Coordinates of C-alpha atoms in Angstrom, one line a residue:
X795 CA 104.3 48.2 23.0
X796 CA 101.1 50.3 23.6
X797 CA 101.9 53.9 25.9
X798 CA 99.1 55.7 27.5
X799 CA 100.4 59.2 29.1
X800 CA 98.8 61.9 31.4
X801 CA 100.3 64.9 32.5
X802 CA 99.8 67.6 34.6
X803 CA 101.1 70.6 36.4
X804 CA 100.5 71.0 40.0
X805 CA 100.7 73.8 42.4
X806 CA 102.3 72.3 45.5
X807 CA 105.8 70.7 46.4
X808 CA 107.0 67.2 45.3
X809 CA 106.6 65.7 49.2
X810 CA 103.1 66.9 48.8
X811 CA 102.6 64.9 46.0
X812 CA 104.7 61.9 46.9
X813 CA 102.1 61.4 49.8
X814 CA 99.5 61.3 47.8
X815 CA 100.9 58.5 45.8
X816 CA 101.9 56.7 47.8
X817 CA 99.6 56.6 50.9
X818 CA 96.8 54.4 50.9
X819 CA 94.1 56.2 52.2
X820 CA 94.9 58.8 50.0
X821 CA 95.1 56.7 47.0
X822 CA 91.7 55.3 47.9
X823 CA 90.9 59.1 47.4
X824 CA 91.6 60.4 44.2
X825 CA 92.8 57.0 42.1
X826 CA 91.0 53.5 43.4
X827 CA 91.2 51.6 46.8
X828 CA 94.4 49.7 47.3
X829 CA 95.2 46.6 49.2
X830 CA 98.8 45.9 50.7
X831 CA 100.2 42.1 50.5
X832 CA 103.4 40.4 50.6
X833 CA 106.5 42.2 49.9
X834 CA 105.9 45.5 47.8
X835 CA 102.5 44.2 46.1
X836 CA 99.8 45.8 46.0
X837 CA 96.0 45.1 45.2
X838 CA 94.2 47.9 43.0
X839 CA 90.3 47.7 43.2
X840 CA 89.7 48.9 39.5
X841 CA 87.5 46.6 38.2
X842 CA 84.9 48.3 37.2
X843 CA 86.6 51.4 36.1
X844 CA 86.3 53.0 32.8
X845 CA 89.1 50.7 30.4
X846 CA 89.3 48.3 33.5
X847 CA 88.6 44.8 33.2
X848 CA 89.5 43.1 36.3
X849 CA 91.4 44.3 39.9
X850 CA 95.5 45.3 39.2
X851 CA 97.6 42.9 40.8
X852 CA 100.6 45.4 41.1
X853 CA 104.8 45.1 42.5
X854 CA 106.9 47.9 42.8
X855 CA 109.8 47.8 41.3
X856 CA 111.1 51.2 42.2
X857 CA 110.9 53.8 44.7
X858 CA 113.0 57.2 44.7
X859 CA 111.1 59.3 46.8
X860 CA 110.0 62.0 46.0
X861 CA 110.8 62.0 42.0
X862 CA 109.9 58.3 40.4
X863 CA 107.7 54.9 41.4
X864 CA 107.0 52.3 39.0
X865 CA 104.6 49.5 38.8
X866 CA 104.6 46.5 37.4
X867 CA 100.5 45.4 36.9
X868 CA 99.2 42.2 36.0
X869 CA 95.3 42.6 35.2
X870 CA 94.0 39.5 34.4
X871 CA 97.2 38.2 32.6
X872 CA 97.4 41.4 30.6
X873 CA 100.7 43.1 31.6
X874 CA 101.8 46.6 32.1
X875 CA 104.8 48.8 33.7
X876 CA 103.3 51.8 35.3
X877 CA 105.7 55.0 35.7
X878 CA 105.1 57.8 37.4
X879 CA 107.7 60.9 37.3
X880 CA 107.5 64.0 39.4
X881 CA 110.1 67.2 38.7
X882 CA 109.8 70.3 40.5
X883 CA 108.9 73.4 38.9
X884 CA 108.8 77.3 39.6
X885 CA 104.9 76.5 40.6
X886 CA 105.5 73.4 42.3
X887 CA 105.6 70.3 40.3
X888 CA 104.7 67.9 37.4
X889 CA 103.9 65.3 37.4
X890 CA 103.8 62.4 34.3
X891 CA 102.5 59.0 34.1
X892 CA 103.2 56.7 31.5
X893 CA 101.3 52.6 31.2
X894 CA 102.9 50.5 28.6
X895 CA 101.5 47.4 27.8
X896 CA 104.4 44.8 27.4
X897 CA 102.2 41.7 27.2
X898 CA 98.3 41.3 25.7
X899 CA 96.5 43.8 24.2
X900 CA 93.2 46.1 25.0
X901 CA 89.6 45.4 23.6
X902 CA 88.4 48.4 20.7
X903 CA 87.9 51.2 22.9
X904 CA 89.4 50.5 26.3
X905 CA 92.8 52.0 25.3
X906 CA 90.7 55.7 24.9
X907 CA 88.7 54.5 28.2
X908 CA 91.4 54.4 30.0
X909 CA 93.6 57.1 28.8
X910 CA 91.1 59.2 29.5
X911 CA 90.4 57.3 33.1
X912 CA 94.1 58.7 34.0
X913 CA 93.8 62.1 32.8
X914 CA 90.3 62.8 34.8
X915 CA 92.2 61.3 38.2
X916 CA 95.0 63.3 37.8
X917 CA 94.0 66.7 36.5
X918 CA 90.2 67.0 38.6
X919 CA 90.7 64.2 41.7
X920 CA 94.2 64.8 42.4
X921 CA 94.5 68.5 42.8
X922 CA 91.6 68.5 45.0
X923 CA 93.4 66.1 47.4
X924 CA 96.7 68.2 47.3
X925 CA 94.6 71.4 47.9
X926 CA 93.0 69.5 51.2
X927 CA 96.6 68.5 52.1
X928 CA 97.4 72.0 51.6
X929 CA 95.3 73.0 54.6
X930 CA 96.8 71.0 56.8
X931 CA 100.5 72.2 56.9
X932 CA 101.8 75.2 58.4
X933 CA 103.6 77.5 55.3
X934 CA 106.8 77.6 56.4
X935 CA 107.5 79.8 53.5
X936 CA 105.3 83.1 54.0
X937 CA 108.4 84.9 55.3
X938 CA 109.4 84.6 51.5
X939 CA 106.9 87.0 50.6
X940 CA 105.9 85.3 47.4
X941 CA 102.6 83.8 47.3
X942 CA 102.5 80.0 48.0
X943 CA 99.6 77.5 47.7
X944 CA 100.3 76.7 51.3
X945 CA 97.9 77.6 53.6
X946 CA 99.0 78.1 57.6
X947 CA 96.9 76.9 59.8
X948 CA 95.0 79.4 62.3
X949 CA 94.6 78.9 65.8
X950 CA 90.9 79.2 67.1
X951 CA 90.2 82.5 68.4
X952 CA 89.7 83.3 72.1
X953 CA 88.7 86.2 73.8
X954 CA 90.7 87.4 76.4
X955 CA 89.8 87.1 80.2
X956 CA 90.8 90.4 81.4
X957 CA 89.5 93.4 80.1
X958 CA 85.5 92.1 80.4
X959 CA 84.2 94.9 81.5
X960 CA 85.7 97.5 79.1
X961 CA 84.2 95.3 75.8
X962 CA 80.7 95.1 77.7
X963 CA 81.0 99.0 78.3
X964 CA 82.5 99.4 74.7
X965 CA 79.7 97.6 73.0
X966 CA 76.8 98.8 75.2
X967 CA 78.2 102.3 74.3
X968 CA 78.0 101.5 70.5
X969 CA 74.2 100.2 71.0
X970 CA 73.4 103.5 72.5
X971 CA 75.3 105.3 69.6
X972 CA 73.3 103.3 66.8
X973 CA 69.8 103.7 68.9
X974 CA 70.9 107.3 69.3
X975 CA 71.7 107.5 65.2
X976 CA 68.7 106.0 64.6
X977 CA 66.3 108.5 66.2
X978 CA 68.1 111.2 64.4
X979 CA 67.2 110.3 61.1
X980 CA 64.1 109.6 62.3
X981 CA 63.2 112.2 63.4
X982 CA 65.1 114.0 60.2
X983 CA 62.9 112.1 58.2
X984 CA 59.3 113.1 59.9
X985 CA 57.1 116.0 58.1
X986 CA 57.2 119.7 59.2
X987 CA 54.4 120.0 62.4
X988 CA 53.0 123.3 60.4
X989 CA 52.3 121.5 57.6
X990 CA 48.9 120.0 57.1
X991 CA 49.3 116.7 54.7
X992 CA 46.5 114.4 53.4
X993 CA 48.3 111.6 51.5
X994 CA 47.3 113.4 48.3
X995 CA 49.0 116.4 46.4
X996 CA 46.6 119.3 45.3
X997 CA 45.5 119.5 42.0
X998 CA 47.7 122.0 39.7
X999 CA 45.8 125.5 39.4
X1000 CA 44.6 126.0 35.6
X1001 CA 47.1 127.0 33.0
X1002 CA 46.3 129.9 30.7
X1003 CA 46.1 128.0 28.1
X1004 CA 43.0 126.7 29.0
X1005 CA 41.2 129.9 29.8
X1006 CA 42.3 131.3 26.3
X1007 CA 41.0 128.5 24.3
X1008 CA 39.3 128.7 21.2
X1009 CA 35.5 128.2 20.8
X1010 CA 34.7 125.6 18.4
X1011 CA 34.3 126.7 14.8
X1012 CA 31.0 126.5 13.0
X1013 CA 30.3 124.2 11.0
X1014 CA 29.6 125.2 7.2
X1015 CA 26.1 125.0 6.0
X1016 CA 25.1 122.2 3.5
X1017 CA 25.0 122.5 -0.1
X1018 CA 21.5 122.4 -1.5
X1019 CA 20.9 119.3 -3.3
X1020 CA 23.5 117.3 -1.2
X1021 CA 22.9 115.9 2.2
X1022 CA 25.4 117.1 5.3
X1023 CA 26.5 113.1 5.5
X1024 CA 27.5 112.8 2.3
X1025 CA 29.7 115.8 2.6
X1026 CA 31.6 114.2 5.7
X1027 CA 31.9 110.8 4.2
X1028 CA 34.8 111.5 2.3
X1029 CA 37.5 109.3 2.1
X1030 CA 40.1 109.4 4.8
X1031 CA 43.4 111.0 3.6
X1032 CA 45.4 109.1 5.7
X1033 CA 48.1 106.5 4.6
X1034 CA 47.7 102.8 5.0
X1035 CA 49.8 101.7 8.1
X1036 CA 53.1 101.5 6.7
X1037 CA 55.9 98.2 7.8
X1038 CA 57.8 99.1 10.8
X1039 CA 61.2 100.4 9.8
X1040 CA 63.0 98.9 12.2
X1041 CA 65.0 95.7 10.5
X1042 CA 64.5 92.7 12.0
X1043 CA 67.2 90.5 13.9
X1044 CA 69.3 88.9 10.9
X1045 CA 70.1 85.8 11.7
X1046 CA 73.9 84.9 12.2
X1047 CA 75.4 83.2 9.5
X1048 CA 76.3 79.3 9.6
X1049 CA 79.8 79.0 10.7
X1050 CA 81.8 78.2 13.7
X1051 CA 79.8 78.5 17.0
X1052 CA 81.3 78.6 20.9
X1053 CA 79.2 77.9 23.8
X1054 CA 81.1 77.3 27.6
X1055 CA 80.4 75.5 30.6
X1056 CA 82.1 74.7 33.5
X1057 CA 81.7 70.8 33.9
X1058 CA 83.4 71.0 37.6
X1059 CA 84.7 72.6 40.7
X1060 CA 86.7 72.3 43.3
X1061 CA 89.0 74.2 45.9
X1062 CA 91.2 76.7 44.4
X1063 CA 90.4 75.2 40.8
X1064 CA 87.3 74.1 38.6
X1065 CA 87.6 72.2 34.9
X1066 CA 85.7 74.3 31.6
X1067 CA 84.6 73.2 28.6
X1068 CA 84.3 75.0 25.2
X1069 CA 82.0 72.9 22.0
X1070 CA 82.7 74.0 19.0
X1071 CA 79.3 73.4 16.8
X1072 CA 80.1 73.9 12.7
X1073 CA 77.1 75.1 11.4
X1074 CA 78.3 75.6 8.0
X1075 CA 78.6 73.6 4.9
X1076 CA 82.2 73.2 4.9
X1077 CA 84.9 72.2 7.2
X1078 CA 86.1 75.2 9.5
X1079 CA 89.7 75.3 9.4
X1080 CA 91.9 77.4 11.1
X1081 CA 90.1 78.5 14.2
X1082 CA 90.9 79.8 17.6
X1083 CA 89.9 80.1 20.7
X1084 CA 90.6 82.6 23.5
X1085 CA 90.1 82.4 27.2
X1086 CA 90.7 84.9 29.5
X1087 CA 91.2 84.2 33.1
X1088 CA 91.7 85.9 36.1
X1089 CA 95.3 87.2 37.1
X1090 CA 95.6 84.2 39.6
X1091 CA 94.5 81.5 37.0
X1092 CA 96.9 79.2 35.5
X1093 CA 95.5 76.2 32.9
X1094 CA 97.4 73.0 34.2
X1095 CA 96.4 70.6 31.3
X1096 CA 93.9 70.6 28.2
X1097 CA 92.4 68.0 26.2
X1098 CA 91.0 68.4 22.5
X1099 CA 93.3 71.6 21.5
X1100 CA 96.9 72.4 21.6
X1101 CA 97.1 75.3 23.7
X1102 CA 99.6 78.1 25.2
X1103 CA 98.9 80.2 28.1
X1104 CA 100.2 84.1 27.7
X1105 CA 99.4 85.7 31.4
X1106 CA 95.9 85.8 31.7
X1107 CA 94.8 85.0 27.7
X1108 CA 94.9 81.0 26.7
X1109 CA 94.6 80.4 23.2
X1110 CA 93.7 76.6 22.0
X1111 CA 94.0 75.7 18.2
X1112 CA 93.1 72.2 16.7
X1113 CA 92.8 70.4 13.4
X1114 CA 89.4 71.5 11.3
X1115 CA 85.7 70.5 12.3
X1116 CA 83.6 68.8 9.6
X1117 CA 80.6 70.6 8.5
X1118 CA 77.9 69.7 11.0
X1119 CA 79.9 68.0 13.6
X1120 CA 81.3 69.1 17.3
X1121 CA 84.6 69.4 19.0
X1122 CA 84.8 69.6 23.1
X1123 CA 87.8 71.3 24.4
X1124 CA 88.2 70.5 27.8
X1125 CA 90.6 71.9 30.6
X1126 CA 91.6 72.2 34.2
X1127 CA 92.2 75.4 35.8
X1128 CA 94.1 76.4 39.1
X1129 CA 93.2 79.3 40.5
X1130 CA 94.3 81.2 44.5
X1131 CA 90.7 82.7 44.2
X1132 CA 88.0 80.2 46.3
X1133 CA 85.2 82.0 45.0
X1134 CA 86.5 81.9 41.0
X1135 CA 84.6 79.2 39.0
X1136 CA 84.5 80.4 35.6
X1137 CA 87.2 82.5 32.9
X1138 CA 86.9 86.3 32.5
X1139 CA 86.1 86.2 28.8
X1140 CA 85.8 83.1 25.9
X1141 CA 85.7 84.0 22.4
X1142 CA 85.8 81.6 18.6
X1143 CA 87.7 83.8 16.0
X1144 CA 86.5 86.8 18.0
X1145 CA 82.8 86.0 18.2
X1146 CA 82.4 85.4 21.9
X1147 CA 80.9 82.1 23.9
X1148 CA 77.5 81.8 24.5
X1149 CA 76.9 80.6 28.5
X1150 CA 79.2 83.6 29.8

């Protein structure tokens, strides 16, 4: 028996989720397009999916809305029992699949292909269905006064039909008050009448120090028996240009390098990525890697590290990286800040990440 398992951590309520599994449009969303036959079977379109052969001939074989449905798949005689699990949380809810292979076995690299198939649909596709979900329900919990991910829904606004005349009167009178404004620093800003100006500032009068000059100092006669230019062609006293002081750039040792990207958005949420390039000679062992977020920012699953989130700082530590060689740390962020699309701060054993 061969498991592959996904989890993640969502921001919204268990019926939220439920839908999304289990509706087809919405599953034609954020998983694959799905087919309903006979009974409880279902088609899956994945052929053609990363660690997908052929289309999922699928029955399910239980249903406890909204906390566990499980699958049983046939793809093209290869045979699986899907799982998926949802339990609430403080946040919301989580949500874990498990496939295990009870009959067949994977080609060499579908097994990674398709782990990693799952783990993109739930921790990028799925949220960004639940957060358009969001929008449509009315938060029946902002009397709470604890922030929600649910969004109410606001009615279009309308002026009213009495009181016309006072807002054209009211903003007619604000025009006049900004024309009126204007002219006054206008006019604040115009020269003085009395003065006469030309574009061009008069020359300063002549210091002093120009007046009181010295006059030039004779020159000293030549010596007999040795011309005047042979007594100026002495040899200039002054120094060879010396090298410029200032040290230039060292260049950073090899070691352990960070740089960051973020490989995706979406609404309330986007997915980073930190490589880790070894530079040096050795292995680098023991390293960390801190991410600060904002205050609203919550990591809901990492791949590549084992990490822990402390308020706004997540740390991620790994196995060592071979001399030469890379290691991507990837993870999904969920965030009540629209316009937040990257972490505060990223640092490798202090030095920070380039691309921030």
């Amino acid at each position: 028996m061969i498991d592959i398992g996904a989890r993640v951590d969502l921001a919204h309520p268990p019926h939220r989720l439920w839908r999304a599994l289990t509706d087809r449009e919405l599953l034609a969303r954020w998983l694959t397009e799905v087919d309903a036959g006979p009974g409880d079977r279902l088609l899956l379109h994945t052929a053609g999916l990363p660690g997908f052969d052929a289309a999922v001939d699928a029955e399910v074989v239980e249903s406890r809305p909204p906390e566990s449905l499980v699958l049983r798949c046939d793809e093209a005689g290869r045979r699986s029992r899907l799982s998926c699990v949802v339990v609430p949380t403080a946040d919301g809810c989580r949500l874990s699949v498990t496939e295990t292979l009870e009959q067949g076995a994977w080609p060499a690299g579908q097994h990674a292909d398709r782990e990693r198939h799952h783990e993109q649909a739930l921790t990028v596709r799925l949220p960004a269905i639940l957060d358009w979900l969001a929008f449509q329900e009315v938060d029946l919990r902002r009397g709470e006064g604890a922030l929600t991910a649910e969004l109410p829904l606001l009615p279009a606004y309308r002026p009213p039909r009495r009181g016309r005349r006072r807002v054209l009167v009211w903003t007619a009178g604000a025009v006049v008050g900004v024309l009126v404004g204007g002219a006054v620093a206008v006019w604040a800003l115009l020269p003085d009448p009395g003065r006469r100006t030309t574009g061009i500032d008069p020359l300063p009068p002549p210091t002093v120090a120009a007046a009181t000059s010295r006059p030039p100092r004779a020159s000293a006669p030549a010596t007999p028996g040795r011309s005047v230019a042979a007594a100026t062609a002495r040899p200039s006293r002054s120094a060879s240009p010396r090298a410029s002081r200032t040290p230039a750039p060292a260049t950073p040792p090899p070691g352990l390098r960070a740089r960051y990207e973020t490989a995706s958005t979406r609404l309330f949420g986007w997915t980073g990525e930190v490589v880790l390039d070894n530079t040096g000679d050795g292995p680098a062992k023991g390293w960390t890697v801190v991410v600060t977020l904002t205050s609203s920012g919550t990591v809901t699953g990492a791949s590549g590290a084992d990490w822990q989130q402390d308020g706004r700082t997540v740390t991620f530590t790994g196995t060592p990286v071979s001399a030469g060689r890379s290691r991507t740390i990837r993870f999904d962020v969920r965030d009540a800040d629209p316009l937040s699309r990257s972490p505060r701060g990223c640092t490798v054993d202090g030095d920070p990440c380039a691309g921030l």
